Short mmCIF file of N, CA, C and O in Angstrom, two decimals:
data_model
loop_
_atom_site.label_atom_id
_atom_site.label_comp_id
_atom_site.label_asym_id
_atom_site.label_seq_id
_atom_site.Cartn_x
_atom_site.Cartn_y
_atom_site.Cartn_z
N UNK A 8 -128.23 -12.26 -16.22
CA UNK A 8 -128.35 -12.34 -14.78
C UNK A 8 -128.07 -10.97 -14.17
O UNK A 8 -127.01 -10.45 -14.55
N UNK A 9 -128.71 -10.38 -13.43
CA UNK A 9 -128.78 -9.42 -12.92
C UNK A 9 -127.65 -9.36 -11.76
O UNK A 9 -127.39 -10.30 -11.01
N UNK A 10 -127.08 -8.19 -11.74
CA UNK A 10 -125.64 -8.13 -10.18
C UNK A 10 -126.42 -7.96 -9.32
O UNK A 10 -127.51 -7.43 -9.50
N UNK A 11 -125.95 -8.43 -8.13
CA UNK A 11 -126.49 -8.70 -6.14
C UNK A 11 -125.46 -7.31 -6.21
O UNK A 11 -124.43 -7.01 -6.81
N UNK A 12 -126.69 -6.47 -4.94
CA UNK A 12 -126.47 -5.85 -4.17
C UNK A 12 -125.08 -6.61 -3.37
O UNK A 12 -124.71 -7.78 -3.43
N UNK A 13 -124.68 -5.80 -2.84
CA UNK A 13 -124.11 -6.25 -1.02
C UNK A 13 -124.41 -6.84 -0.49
O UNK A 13 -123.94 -7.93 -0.17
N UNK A 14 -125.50 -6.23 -0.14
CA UNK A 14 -126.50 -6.83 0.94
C UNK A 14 -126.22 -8.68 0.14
O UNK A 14 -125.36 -9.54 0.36
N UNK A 15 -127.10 -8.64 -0.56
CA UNK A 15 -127.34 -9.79 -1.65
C UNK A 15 -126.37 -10.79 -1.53
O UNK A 15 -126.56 -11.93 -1.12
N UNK A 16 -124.86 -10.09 -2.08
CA UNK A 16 -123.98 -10.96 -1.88
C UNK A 16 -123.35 -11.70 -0.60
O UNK A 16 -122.93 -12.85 -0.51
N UNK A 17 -123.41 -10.90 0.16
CA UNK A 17 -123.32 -11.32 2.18
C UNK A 17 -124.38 -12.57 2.10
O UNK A 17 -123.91 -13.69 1.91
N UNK A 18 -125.89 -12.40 2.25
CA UNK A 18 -126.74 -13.09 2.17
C UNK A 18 -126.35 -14.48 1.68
O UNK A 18 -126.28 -15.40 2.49
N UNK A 19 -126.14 -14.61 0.66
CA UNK A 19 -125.30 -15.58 -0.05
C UNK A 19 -124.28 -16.34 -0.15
O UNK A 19 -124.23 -17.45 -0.67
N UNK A 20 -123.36 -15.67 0.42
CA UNK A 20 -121.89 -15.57 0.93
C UNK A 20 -121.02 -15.77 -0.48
O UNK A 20 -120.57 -16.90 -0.69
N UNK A 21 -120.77 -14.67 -1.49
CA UNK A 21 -120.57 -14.64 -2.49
C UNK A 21 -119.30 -13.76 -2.66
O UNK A 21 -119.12 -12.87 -1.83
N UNK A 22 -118.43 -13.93 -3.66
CA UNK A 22 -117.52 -13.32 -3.63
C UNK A 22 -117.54 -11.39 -3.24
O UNK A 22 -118.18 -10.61 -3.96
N UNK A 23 -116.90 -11.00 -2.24
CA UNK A 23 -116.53 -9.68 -2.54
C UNK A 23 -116.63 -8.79 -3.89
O UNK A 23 -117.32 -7.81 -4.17
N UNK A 24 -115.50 -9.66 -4.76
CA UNK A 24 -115.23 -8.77 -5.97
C UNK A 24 -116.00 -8.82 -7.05
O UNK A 24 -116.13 -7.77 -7.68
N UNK A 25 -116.70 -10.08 -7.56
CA UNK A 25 -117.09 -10.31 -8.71
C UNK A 25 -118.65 -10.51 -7.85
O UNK A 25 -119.55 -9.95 -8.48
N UNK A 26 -119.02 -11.03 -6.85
CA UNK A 26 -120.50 -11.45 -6.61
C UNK A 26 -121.45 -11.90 -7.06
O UNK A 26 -122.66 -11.67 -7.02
N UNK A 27 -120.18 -13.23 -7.91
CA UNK A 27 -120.95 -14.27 -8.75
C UNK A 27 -120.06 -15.95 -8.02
O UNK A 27 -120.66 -17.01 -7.87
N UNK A 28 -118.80 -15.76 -7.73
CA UNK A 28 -118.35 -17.23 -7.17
C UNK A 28 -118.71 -17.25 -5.59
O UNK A 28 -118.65 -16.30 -4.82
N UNK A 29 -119.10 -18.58 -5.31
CA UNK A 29 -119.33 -18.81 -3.87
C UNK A 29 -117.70 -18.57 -2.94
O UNK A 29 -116.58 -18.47 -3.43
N UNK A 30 -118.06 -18.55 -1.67
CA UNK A 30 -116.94 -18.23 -0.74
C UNK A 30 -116.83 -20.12 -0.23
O UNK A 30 -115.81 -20.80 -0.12
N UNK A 31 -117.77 -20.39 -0.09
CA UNK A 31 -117.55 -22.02 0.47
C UNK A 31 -118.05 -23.12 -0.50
O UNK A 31 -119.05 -22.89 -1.19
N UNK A 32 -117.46 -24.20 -0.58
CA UNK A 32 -118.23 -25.36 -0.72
C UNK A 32 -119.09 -25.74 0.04
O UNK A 32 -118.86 -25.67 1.25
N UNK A 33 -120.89 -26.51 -0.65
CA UNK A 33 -121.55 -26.75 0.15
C UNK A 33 -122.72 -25.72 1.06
O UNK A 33 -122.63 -24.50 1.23
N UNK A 34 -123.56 -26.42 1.45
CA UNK A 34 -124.25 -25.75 2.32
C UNK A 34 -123.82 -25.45 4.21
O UNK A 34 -123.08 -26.28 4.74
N UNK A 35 -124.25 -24.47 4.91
CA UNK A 35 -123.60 -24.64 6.24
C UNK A 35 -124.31 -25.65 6.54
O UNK A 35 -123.43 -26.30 7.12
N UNK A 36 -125.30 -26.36 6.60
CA UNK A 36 -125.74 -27.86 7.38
C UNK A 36 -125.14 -29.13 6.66
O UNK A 36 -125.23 -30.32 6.94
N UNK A 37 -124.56 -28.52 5.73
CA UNK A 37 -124.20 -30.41 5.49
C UNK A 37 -123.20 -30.98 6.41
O UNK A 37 -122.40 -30.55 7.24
N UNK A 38 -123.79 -32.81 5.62
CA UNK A 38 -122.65 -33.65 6.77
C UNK A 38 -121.21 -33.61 6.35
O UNK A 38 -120.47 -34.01 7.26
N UNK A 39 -120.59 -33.25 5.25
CA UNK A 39 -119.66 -32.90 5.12
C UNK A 39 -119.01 -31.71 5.63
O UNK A 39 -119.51 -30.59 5.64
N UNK A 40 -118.10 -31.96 5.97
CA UNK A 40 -117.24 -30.45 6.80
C UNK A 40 -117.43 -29.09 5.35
O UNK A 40 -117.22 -29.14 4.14
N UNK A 41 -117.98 -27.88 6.37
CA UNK A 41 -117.73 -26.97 5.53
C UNK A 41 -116.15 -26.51 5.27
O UNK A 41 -115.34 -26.60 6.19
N UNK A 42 -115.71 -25.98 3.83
CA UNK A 42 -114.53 -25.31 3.81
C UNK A 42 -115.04 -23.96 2.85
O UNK A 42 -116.05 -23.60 2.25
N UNK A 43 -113.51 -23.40 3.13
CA UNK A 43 -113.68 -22.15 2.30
C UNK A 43 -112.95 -22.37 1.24
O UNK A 43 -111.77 -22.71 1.23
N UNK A 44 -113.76 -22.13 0.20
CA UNK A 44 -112.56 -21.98 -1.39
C UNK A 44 -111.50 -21.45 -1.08
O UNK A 44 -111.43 -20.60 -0.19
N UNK A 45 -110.48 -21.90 -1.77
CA UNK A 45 -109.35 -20.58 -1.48
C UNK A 45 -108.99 -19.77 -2.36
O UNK A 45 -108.15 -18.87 -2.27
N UNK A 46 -109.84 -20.17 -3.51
CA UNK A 46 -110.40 -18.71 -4.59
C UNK A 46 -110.97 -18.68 -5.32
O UNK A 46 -110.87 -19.43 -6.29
N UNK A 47 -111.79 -17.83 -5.19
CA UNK A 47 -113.43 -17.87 -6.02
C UNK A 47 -113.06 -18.45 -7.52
O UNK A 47 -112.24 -18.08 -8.36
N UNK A 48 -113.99 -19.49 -7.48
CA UNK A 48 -114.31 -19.74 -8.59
C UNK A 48 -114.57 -19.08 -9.97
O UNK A 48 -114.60 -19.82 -10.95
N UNK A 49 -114.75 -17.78 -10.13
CA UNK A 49 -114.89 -16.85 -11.12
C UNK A 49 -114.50 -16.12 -11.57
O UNK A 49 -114.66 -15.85 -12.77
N UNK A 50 -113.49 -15.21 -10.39
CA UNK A 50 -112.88 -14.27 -10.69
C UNK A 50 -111.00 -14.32 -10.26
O UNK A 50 -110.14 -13.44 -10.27
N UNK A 51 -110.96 -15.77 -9.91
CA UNK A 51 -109.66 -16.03 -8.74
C UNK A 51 -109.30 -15.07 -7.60
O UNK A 51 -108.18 -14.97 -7.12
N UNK A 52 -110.33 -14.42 -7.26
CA UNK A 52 -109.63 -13.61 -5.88
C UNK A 52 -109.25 -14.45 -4.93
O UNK A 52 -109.94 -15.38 -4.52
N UNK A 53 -108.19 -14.16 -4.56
CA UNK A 53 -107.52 -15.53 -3.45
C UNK A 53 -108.37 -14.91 -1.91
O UNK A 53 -108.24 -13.76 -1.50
N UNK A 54 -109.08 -15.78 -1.37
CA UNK A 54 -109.96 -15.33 -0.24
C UNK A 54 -109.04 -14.79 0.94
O UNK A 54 -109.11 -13.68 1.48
N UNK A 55 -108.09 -15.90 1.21
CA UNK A 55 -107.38 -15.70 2.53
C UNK A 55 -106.12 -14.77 2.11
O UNK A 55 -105.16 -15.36 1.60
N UNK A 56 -106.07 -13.64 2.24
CA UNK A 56 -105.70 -12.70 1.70
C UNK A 56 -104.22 -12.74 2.44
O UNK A 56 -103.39 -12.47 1.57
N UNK A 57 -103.54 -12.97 3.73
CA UNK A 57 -102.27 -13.23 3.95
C UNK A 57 -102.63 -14.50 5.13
O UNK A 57 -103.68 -14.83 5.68
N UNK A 58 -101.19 -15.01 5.21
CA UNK A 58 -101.52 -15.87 6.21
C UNK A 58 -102.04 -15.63 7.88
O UNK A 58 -101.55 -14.86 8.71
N UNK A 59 -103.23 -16.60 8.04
CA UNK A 59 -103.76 -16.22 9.75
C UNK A 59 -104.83 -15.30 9.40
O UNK A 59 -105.44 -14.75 10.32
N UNK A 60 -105.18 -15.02 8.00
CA UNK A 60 -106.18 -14.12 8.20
C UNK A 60 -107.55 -13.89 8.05
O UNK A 60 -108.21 -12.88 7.83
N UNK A 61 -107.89 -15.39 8.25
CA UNK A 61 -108.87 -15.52 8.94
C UNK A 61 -109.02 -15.77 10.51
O UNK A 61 -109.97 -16.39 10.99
N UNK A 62 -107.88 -15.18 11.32
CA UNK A 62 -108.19 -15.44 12.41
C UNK A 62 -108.95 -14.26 13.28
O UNK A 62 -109.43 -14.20 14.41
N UNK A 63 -108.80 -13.41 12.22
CA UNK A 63 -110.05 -12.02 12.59
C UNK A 63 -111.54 -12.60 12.81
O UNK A 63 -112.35 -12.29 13.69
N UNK A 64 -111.63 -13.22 12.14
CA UNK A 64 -113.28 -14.09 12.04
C UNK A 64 -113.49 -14.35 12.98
O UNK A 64 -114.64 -14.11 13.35
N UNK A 65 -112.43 -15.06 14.10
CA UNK A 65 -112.77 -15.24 15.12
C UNK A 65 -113.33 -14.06 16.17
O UNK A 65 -113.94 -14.50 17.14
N UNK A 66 -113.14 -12.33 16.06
CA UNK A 66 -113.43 -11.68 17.01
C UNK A 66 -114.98 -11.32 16.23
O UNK A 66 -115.87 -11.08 17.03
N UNK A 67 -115.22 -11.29 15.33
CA UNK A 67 -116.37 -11.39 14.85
C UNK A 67 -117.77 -12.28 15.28
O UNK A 67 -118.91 -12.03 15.67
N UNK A 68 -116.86 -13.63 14.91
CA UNK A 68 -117.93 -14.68 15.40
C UNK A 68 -118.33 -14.41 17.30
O UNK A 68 -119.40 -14.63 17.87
N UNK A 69 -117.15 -13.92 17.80
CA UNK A 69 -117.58 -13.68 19.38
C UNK A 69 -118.67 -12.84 19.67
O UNK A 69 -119.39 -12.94 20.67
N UNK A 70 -118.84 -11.55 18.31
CA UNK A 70 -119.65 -10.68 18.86
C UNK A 70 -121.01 -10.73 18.60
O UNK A 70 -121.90 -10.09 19.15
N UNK A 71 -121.11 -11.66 17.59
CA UNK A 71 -122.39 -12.65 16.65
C UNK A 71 -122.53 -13.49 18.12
O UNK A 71 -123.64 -13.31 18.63
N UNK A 72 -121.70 -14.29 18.83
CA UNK A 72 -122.16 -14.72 19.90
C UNK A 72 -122.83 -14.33 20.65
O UNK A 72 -123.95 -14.82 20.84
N UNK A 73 -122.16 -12.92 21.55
CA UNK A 73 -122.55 -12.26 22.51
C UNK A 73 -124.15 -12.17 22.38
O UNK A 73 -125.00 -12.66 23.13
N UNK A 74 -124.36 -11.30 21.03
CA UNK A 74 -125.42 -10.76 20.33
C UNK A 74 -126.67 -12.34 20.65
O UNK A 74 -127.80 -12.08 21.06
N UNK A 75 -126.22 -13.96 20.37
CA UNK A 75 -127.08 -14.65 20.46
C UNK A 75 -127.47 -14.45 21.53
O UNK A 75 -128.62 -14.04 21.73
N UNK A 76 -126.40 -14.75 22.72
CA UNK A 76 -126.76 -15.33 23.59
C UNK A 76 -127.66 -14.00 24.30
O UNK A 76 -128.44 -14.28 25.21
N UNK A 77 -127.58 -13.09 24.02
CA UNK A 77 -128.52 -11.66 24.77
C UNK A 77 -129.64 -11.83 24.08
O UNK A 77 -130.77 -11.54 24.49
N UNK A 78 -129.36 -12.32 22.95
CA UNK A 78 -131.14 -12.74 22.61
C UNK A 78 -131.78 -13.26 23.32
O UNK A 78 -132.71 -12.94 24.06
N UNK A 79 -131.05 -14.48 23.00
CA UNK A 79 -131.48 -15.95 23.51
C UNK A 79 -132.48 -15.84 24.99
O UNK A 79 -133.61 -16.08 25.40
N UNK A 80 -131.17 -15.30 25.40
CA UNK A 80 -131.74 -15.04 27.40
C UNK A 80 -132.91 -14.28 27.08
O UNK A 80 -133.74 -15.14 26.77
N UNK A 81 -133.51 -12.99 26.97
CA UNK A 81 -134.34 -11.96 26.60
C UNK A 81 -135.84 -12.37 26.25
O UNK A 81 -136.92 -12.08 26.76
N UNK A 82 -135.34 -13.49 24.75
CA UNK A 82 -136.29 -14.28 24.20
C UNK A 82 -136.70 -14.82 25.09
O UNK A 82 -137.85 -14.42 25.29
N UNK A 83 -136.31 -15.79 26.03
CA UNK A 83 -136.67 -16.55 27.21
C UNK A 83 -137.66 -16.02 27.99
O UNK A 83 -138.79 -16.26 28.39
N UNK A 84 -136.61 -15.02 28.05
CA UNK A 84 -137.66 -14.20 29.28
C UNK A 84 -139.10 -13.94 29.21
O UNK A 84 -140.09 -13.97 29.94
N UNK A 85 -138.67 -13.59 27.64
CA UNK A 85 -140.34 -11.96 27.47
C UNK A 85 -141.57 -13.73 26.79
O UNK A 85 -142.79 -13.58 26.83
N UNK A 86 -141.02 -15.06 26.30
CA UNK A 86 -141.79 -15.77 26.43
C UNK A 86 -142.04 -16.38 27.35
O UNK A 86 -142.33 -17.52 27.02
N UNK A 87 -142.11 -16.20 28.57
CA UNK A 87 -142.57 -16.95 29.98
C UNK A 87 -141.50 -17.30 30.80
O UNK A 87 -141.81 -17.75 31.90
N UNK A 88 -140.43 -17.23 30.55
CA UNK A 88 -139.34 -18.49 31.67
C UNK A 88 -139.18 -17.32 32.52
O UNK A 88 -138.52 -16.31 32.25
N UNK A 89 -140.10 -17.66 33.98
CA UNK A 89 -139.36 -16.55 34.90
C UNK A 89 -137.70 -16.75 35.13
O UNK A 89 -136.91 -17.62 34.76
N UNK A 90 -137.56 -15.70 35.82
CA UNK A 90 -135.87 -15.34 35.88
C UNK A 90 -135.64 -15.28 37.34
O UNK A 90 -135.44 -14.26 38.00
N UNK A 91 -135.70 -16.87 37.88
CA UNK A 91 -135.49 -16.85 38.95
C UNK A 91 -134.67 -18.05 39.19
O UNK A 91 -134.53 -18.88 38.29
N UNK A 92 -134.07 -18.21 40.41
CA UNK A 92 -132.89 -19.21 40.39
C UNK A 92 -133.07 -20.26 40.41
O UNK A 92 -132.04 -20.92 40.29
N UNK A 93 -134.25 -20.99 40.54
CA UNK A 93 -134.68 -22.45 40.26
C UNK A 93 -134.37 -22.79 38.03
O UNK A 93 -133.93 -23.85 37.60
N UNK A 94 -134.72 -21.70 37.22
CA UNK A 94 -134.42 -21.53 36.52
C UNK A 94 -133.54 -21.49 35.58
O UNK A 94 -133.69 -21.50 34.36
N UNK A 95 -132.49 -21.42 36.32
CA UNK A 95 -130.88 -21.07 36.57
C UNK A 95 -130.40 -22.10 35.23
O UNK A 95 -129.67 -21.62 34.36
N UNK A 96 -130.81 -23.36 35.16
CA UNK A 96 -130.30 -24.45 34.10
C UNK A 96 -130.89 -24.35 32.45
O UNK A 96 -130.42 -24.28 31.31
N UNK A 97 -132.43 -24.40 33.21
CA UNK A 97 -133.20 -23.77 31.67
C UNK A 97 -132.46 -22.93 31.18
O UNK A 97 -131.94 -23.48 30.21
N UNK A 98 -132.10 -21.89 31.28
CA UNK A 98 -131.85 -20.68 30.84
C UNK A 98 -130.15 -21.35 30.01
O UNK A 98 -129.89 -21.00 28.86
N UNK A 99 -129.32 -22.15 30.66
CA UNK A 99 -127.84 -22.11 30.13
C UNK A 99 -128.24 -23.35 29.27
O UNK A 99 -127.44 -23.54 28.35
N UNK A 100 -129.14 -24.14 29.32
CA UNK A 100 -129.12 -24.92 28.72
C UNK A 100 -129.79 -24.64 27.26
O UNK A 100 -129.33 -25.31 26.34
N UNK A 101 -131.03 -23.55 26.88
CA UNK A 101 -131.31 -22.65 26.36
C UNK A 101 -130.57 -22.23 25.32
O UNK A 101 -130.69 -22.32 24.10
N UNK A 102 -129.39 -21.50 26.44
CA UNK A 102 -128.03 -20.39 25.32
C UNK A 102 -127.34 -21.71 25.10
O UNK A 102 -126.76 -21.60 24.02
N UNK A 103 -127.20 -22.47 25.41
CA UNK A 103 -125.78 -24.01 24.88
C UNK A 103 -126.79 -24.00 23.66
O UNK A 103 -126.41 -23.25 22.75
N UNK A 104 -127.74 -24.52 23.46
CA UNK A 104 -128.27 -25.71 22.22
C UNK A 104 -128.14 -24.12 21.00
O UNK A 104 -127.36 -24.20 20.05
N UNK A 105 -128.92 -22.89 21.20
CA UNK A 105 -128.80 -22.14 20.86
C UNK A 105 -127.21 -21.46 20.05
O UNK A 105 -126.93 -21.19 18.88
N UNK A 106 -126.66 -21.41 21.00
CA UNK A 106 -125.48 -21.38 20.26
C UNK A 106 -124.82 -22.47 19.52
O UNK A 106 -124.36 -21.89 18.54
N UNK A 107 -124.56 -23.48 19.45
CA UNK A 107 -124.77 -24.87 19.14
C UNK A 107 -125.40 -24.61 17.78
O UNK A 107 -124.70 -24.44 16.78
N UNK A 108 -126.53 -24.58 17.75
CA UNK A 108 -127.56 -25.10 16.81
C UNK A 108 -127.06 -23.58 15.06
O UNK A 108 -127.18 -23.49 13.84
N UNK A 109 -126.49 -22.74 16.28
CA UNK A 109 -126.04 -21.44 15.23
C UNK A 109 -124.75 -21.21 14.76
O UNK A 109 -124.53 -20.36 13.89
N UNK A 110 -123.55 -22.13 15.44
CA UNK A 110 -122.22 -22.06 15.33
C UNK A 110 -121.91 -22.47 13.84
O UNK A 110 -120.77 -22.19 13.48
N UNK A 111 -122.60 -22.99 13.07
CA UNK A 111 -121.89 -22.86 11.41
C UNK A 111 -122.34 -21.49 10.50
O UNK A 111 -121.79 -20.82 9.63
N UNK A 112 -123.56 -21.47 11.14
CA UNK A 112 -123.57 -20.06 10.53
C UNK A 112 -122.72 -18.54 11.36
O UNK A 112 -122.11 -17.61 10.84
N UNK A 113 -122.91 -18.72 12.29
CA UNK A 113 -121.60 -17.64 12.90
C UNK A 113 -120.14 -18.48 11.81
O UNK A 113 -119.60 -17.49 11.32
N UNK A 114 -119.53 -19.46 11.39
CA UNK A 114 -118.49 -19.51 11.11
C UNK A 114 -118.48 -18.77 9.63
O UNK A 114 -117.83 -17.87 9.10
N UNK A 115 -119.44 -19.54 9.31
CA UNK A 115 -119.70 -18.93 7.82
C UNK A 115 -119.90 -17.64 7.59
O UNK A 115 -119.03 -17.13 6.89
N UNK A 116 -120.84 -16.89 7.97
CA UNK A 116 -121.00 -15.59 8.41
C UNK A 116 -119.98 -14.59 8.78
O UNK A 116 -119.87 -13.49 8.23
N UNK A 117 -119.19 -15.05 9.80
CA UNK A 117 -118.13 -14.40 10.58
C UNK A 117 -116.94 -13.75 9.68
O UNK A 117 -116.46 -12.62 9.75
N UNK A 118 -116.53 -15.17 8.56
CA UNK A 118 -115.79 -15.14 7.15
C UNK A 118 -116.21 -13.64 6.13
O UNK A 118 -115.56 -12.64 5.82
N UNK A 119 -117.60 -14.13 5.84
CA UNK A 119 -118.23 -13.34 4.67
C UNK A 119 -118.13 -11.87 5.35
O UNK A 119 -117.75 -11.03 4.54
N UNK A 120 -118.32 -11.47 6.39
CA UNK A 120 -118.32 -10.07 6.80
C UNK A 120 -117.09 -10.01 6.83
O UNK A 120 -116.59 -9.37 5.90
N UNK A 121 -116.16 -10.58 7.80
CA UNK A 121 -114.97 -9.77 7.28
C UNK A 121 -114.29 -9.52 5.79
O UNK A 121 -113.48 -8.59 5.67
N UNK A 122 -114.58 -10.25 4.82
CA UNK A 122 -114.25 -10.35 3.28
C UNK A 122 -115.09 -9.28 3.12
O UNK A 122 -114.36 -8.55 2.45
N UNK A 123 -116.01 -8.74 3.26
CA UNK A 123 -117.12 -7.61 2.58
C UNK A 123 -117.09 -6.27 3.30
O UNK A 123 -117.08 -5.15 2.80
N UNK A 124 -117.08 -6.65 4.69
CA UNK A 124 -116.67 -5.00 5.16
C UNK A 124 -115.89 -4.83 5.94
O UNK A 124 -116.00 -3.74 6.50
N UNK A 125 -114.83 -5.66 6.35
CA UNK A 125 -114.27 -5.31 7.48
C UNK A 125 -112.56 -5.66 6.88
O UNK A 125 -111.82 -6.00 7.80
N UNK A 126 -111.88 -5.60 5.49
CA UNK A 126 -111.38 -5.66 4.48
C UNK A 126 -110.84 -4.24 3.68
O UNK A 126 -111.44 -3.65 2.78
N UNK A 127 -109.89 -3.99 4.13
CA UNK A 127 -109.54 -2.45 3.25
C UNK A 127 -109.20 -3.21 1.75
O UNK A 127 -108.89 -4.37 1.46
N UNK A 128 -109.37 -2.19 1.09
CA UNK A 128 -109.12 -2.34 -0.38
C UNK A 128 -109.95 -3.41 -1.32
O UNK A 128 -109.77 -3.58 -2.52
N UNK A 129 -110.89 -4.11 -0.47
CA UNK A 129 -111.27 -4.94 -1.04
C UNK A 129 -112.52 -4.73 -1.71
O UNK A 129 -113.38 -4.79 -0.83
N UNK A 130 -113.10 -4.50 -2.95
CA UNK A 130 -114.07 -3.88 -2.79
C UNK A 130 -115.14 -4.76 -4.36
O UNK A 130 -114.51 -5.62 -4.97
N UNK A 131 -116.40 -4.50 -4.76
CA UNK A 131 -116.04 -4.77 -6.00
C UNK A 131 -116.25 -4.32 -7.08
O UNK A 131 -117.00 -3.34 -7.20
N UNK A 132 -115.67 -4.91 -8.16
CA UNK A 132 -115.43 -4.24 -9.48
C UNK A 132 -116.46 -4.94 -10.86
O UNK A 132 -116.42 -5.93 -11.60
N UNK A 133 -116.99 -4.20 -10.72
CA UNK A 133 -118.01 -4.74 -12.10
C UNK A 133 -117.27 -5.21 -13.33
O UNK A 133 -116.44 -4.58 -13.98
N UNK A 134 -117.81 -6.66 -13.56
CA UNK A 134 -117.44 -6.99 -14.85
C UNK A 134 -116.36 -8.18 -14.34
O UNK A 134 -116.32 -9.18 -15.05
N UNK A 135 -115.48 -8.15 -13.12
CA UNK A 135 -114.64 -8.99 -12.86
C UNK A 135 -114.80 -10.56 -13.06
O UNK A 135 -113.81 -11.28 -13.10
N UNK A 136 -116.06 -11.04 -13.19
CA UNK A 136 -116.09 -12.25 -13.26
C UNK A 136 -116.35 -12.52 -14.69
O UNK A 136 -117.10 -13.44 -15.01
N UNK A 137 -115.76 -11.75 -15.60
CA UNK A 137 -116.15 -11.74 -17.18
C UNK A 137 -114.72 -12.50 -17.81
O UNK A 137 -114.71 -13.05 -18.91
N UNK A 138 -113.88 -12.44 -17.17
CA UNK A 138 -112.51 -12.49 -17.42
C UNK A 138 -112.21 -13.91 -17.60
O UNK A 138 -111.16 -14.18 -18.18
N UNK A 139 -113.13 -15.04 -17.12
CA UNK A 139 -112.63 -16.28 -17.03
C UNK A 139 -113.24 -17.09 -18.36
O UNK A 139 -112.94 -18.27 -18.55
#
């Protein structure tokens, strides 16, 4: 099996170190609640690296927000919805389902970037998932 890029492993949401164990159980749409391993399956890197610390994810996922919802509106726009105040509901109702419809992948997402780049020391090491 060939090693994932970065890129690759983000995509995936795959361990940091080894970029062979998953970061979650499950897919983000299932009906079961997503969780996060609390250590890769392959290489045991313990994910949540001290306590609360995934609560960084949270300023992440805000900016993955921001980022939708300036789509979202934009998208609207440049496909027909004039931008005028009769409008006013389309448009929030629009960014709700929108954000909505994207909030497991911002959670999921939000996780995997901070584990991959936003993580001092964390980096990875070829061969790590050989060990088990």
């Amino acid at each position: 099996m060939a090693e994932l890029s970065k890129f690759q492993a983000v995509l995936q949401c795959k361990c940091p170190r080894c970029r062979k164990g998953d970061i979650f159980t499950g897919s983000a749409y299932a009906f079961k609640l997503q969780k996060t391993n609390i250590n890769c399956p392959v290489c045991n890197l313990k994910f949540e690296r001290e306590p609360g610390f995934f609560y960084v994810a949270m300023f992440v996922s805000y900016a993955m927000n921001v980022a939708e919802i300036i789509t979202i509106g934009v998208a609207s726009y440049i496909l027909g919805l004039p931008l005028i105040y009769e409008n006013l509901w389309y448009y929030v109702g629009l960014i709700l389902f929108g954000v909505l419809l994207l909030s497991p992948i911002n959670y999921r997402y939000s996780r995997v970037i901070l584990l991959h780049w936003l993580t001092p020391g964390l980096g990875y090491v070829s061969g790590s998932g050989l060990n088990k």
